[in-house]
XYZ file of C-alpha atoms in Angstrom:
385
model
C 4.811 -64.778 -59.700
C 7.556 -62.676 -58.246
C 7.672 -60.320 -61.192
C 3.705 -59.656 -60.994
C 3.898 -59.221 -57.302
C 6.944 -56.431 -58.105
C 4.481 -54.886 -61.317
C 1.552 -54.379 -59.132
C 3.201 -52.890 -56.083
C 4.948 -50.312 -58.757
C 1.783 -49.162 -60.198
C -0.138 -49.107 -56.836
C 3.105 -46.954 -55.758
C 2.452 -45.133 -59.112
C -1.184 -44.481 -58.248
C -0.564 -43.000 -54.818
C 2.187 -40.649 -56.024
C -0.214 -39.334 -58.766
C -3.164 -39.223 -56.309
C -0.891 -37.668 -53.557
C 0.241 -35.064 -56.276
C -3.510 -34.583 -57.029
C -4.436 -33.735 -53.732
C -1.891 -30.953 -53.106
C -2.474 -29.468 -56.390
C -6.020 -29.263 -55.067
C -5.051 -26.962 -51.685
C -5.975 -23.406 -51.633
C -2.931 -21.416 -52.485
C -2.300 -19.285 -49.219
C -0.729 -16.279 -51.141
C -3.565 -16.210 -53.329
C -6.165 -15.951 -50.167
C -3.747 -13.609 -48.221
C -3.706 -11.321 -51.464
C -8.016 -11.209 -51.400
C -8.312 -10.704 -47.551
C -5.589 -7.808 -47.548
C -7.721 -6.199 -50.738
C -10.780 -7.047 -48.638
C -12.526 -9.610 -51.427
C -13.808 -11.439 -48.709
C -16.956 -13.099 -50.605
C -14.407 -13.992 -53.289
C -12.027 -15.777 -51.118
C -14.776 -17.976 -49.445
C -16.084 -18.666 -52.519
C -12.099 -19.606 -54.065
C -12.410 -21.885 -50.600
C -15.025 -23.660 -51.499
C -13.882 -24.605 -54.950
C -11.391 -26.675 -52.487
C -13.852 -28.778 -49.736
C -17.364 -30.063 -50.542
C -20.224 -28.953 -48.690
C -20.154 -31.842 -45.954
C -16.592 -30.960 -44.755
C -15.897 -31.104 -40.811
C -12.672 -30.094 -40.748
C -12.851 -27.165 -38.378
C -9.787 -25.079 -39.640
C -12.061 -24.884 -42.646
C -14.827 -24.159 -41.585
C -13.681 -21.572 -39.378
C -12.249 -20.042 -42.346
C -15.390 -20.214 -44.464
C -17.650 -18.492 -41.319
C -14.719 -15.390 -41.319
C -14.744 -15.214 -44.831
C -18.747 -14.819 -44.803
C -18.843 -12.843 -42.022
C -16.176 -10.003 -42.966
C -17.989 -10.069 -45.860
C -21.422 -9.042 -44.154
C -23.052 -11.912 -45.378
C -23.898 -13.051 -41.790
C -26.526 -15.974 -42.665
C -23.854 -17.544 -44.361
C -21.204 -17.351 -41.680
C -23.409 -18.565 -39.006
C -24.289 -21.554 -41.211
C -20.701 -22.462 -41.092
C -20.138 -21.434 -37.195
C -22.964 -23.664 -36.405
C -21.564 -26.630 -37.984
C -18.884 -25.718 -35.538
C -21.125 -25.564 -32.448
C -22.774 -28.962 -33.643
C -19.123 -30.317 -33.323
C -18.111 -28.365 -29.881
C -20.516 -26.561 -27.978
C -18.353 -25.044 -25.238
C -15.380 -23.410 -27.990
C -15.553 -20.056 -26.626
C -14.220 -18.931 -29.965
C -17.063 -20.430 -31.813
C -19.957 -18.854 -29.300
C -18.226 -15.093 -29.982
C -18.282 -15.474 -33.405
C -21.909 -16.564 -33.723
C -22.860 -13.480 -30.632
C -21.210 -11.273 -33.031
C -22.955 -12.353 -36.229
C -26.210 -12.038 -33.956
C -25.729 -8.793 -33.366
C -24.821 -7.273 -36.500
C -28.584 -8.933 -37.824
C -29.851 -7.059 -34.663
C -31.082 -10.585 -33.319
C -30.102 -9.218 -29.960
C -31.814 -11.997 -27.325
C -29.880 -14.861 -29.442
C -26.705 -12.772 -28.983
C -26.992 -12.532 -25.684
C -27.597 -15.913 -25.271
C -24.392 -16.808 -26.867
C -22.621 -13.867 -24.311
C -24.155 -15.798 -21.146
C -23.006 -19.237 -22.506
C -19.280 -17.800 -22.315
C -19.361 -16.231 -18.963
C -20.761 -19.727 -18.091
C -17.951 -21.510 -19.659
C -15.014 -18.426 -18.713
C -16.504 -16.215 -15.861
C -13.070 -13.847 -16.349
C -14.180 -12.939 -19.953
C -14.004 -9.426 -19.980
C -15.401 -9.223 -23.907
C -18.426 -10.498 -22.509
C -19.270 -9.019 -20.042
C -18.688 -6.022 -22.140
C -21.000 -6.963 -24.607
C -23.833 -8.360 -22.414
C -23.992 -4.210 -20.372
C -24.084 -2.684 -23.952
C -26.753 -5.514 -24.516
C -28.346 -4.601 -21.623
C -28.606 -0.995 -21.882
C -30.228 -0.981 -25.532
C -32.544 -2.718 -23.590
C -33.047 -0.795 -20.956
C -31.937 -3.120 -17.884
C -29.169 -0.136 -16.637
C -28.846 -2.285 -13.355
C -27.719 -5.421 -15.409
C -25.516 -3.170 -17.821
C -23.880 -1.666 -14.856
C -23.334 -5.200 -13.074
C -21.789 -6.805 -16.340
C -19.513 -4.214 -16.675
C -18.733 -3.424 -12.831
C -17.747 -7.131 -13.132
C -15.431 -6.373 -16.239
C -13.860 -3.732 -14.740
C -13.066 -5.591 -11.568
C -11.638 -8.424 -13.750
C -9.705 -5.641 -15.634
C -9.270 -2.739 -13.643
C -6.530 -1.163 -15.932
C -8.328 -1.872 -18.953
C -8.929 2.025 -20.540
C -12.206 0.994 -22.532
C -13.362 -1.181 -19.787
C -12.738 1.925 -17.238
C -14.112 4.652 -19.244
C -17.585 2.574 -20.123
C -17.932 1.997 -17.013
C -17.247 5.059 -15.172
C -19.866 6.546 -18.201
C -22.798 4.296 -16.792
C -21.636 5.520 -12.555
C -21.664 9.149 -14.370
C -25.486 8.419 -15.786
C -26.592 7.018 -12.663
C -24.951 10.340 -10.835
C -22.086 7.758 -8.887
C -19.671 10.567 -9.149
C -17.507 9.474 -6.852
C -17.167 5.507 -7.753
C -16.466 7.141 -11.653
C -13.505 8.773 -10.930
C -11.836 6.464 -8.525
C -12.338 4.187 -11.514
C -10.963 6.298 -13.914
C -8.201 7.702 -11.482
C -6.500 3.517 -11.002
C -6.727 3.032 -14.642
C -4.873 6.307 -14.948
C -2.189 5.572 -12.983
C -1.351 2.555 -14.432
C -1.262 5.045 -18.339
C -1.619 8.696 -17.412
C -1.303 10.141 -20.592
C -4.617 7.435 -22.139
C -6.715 9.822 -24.202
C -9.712 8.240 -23.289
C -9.239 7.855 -19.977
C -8.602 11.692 -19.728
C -11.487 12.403 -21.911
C -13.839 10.426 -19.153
C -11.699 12.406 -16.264
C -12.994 15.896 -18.206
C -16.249 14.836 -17.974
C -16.650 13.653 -14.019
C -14.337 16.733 -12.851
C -17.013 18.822 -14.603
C -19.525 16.936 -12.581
C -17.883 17.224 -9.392
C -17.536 21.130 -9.726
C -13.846 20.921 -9.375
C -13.572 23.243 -12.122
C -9.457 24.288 -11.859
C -9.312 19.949 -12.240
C -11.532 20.462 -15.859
C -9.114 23.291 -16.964
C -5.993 20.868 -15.803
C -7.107 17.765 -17.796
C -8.326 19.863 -20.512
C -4.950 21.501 -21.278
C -3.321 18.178 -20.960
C -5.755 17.140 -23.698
C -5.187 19.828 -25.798
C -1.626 19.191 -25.675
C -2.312 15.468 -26.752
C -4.241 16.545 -29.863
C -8.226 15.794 -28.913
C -9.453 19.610 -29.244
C -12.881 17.840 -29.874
C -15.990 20.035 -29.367
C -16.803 18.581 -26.242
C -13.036 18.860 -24.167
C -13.088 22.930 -25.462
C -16.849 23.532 -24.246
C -15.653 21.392 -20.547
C -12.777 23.789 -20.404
C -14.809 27.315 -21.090
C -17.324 26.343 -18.671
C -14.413 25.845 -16.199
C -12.734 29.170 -17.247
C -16.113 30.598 -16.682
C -16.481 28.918 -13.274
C -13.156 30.601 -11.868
C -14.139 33.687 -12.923
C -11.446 33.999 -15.594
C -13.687 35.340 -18.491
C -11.046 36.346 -20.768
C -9.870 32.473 -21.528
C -13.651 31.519 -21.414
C -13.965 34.005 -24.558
C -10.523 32.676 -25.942
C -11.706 29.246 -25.558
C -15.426 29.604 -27.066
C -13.719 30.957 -29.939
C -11.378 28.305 -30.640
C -14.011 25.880 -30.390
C -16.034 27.796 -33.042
C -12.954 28.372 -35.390
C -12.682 24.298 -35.159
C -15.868 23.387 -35.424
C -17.862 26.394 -36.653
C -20.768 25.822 -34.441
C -21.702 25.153 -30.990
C -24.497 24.679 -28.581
C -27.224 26.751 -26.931
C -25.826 25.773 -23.338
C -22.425 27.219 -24.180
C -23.326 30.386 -25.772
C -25.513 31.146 -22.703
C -22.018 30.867 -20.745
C -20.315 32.803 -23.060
C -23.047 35.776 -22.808
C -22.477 35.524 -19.256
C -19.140 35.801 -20.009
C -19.588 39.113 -21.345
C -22.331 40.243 -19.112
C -19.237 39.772 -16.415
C -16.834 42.016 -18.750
C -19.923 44.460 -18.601
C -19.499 43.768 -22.724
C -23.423 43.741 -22.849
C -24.060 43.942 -26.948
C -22.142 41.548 -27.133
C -24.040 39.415 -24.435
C -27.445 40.328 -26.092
C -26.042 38.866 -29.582
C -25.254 35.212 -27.823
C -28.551 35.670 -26.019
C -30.345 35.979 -29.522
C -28.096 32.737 -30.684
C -29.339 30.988 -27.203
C -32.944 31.439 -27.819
C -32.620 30.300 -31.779
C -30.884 26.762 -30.594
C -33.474 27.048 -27.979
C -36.545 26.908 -30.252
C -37.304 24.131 -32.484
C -37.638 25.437 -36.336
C -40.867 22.984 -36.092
C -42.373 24.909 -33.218
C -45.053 26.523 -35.041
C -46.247 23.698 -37.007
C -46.558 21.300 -33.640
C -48.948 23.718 -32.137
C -50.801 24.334 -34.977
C -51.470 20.526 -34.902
C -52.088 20.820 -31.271
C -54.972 23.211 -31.602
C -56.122 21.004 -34.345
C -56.355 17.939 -31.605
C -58.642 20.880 -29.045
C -60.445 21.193 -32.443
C -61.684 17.554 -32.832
C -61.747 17.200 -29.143
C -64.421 19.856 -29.330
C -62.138 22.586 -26.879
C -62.648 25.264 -29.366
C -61.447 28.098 -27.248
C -58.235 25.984 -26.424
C -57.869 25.203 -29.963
C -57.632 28.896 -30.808
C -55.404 29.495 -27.880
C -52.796 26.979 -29.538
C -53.101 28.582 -33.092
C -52.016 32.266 -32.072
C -49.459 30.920 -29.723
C -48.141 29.584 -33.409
C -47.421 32.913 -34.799
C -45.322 33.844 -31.888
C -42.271 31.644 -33.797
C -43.718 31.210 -37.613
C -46.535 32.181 -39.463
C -48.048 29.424 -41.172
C -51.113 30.694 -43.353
C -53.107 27.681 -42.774
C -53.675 28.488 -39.013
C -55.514 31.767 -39.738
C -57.904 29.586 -41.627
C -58.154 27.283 -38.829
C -58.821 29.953 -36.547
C -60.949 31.306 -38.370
C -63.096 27.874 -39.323
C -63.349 27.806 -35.669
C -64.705 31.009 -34.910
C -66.819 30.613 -37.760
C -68.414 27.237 -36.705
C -67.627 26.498 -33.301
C -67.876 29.719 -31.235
C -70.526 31.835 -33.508
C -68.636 34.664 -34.146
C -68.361 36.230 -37.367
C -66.326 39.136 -36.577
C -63.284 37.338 -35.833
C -64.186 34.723 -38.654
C -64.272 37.506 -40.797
C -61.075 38.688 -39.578
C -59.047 35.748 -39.297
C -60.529 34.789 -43.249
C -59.240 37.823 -44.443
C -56.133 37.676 -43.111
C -55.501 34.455 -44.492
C -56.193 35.988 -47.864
C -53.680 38.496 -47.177
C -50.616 35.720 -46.678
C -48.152 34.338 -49.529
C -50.650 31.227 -50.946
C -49.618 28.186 -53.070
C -52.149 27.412 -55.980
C -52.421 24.044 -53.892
C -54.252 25.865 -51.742
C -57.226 26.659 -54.389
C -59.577 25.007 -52.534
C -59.725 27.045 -49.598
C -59.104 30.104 -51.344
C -62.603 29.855 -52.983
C -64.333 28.033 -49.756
C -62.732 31.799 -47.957
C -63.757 33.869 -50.674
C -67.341 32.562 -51.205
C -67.769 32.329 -46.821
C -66.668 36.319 -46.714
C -69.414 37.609 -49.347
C -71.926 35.095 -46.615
C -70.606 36.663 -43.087
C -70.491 40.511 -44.704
């Protein structure tokens, strides 16, 4: 009896050994799953995961896993799936309620996101991500009072915080709080004084303010750091332009074009200025011409054409041929002499500028597509002569 007791406890001991050997041949190899997330095979190690844990695991390390695996791989129904299972399990993980705000935001579900955001600041009123989140929320749609509370209450949470400071003292900018952005942006500066950023948003409300020798100041020190970005070189001409020191507003308009080969209407009308000042007037006429280009929309033409189409229908005929020549002032487009002259024709009675307008449409550059009103032209000339 002794010996069978001693022969079944050895193979039950046996059994558990092999079982127990089983079960950690069956773990995920780590190296293997560090090796696919560093070479960004995301989708390939959640599925290697899953070859591991059946479908009705609750082990919340794994799952957890499984919902980052899905959701750096942009396969956010998945993820939430899996970040649900978490919520099921505990509905006040913080951790859990970002990751399933941020998967509802990259599928643009935007009320369940900020759902998630407002469960957090329930949980953690100090959580600076979101009240972040729930401005930028809040501006896309529209509500710039609740954007600007959220993120007045970030940055009081985290007054040094650079991206906290600079988004907010870009919503006091928008709502023309000149004053409350740069005593934001000044604290945050002195805590990092040489923060890129924080500079950047410093440009921006000197500019504002009119303290124009303060644009030129920051400006250099940005230059100096690097960001000779389109936007910190147009600040600091308008500044040069604003002390009267036209020579460096030249210098620094042309810098910013040999950067970034273009700029915009705004500063080439300071930069003829600039040259009307140096009594350099060609040269102010050329930037002038540049001005009103950027000034015009290349689809001018065609938008009052359609205009005069709408007086047209809305029986306004002498409107409607009011909108057509003020057309040809930036384009000609041949099918607006037609129009004028269909109008002419039928609505106001008179064939002599029918006839003239039809001809003249005869006279422009015309596709074959236009065959049709070729011959409808040609055959309505022979009539009105």
């Amino acid at each position: 009896m002794t010996k069978v007791i001693l022969y079944v406890s050895a193979l039950c001991t046996v059994l558990l050994w092999g079982a127990t050997g089983r079960a950690q041949e069956q773990r995920p190899d780590n190296d293997k799953l560090l090796e696919l997330y560093q070479t960004q095979q995301y989708r390939e190690a959640a599925v290697y995961l899953q070859t591991f844990y059946p479908d009705t695991i609750t082990d919340p390390a794994v799952l957890g896993r499984l919902g980052y695996c899905y959701r750096m791989a942009g396969d956010y129904v998945q993820a939430e799936r899996y970040y649900q299972q978490l919520y099921a399990m505990d509905s006040l993980r913080v951790s859990t309620l970002l990751n399933l705000a941020t998967v509802n935001v990259q599928r643009r579900l935007y009320p369940q996101a900020t759902g998630y955001y407002l469960r957090i600041i329930a949980i953690d009123s100090n959580h600076v991500r979101a009240y972040r989140a729930l401005s930028h929320l809040m501006k896309r749609s529209g509500n710039a009072a609740s954007a600007y509370d959220y993120l007045q209450r970030a940055n009081h949470i985290q007054p040094l915080n650079s991206e906290v400071a600079f988004d907010f003292a870009q919503l006091c900018l928008d709502q023309e709080q000149y004053g409350r952005a740069d005593s934001v942006l000044q604290r945050a500066l002195e805590a990092d004084p040489n923060n890129g950023l924080l500079l950047l948003g410093k440009i921006k409300v000197a500019g504002k303010m009119k303290r124009y020798q303060e644009v030129i100041t920051v400006g250099g020190q940005l230059l100096e750091q690097g960001d000779d970005s389109q936007q910190v070189l147009s600040l600091m001409a308008r500044g040069y332009f604003h002390t009267d020191d036209f020579i460096r507003c030249e210098e620094t308009y042309k810098q910013l074009l040999e950067v970034h080969g273009q700029m915009g209407e705004t500063d080439y009308y300071y930069l003829a200025m600039a040259y009307r000042a140096m009594k350099r007037y060609q040269e102010g006429l050329e930037c002038m011409d540049k001005v009103l280009t950027l000034a015009i929309s290349p689809n001018t033409a065609f938008y009052y054409g359609r205009k005069g189409d709408l007086h047209d229908l809305a029986n306004q005929p002498s409107a409607a041929v009011s909108n057509y020549l003020r057309s040809f002032q930036f384009e000609v487009i041949p099918l607006h002499y037609y129009s004028m002259a269909i109008v002419y024709d039928r609505k106001l009675s008179d064939a002599r500028n029918a006839l003239r307008y039809y001809r003249q449409y005869l006279k422009q550059n015309l596709s074959e597509e236009e065959r049709i009103y070729i011959d409808y032209v040609q055959k309505r000339i022979k009539e009105l002569e």
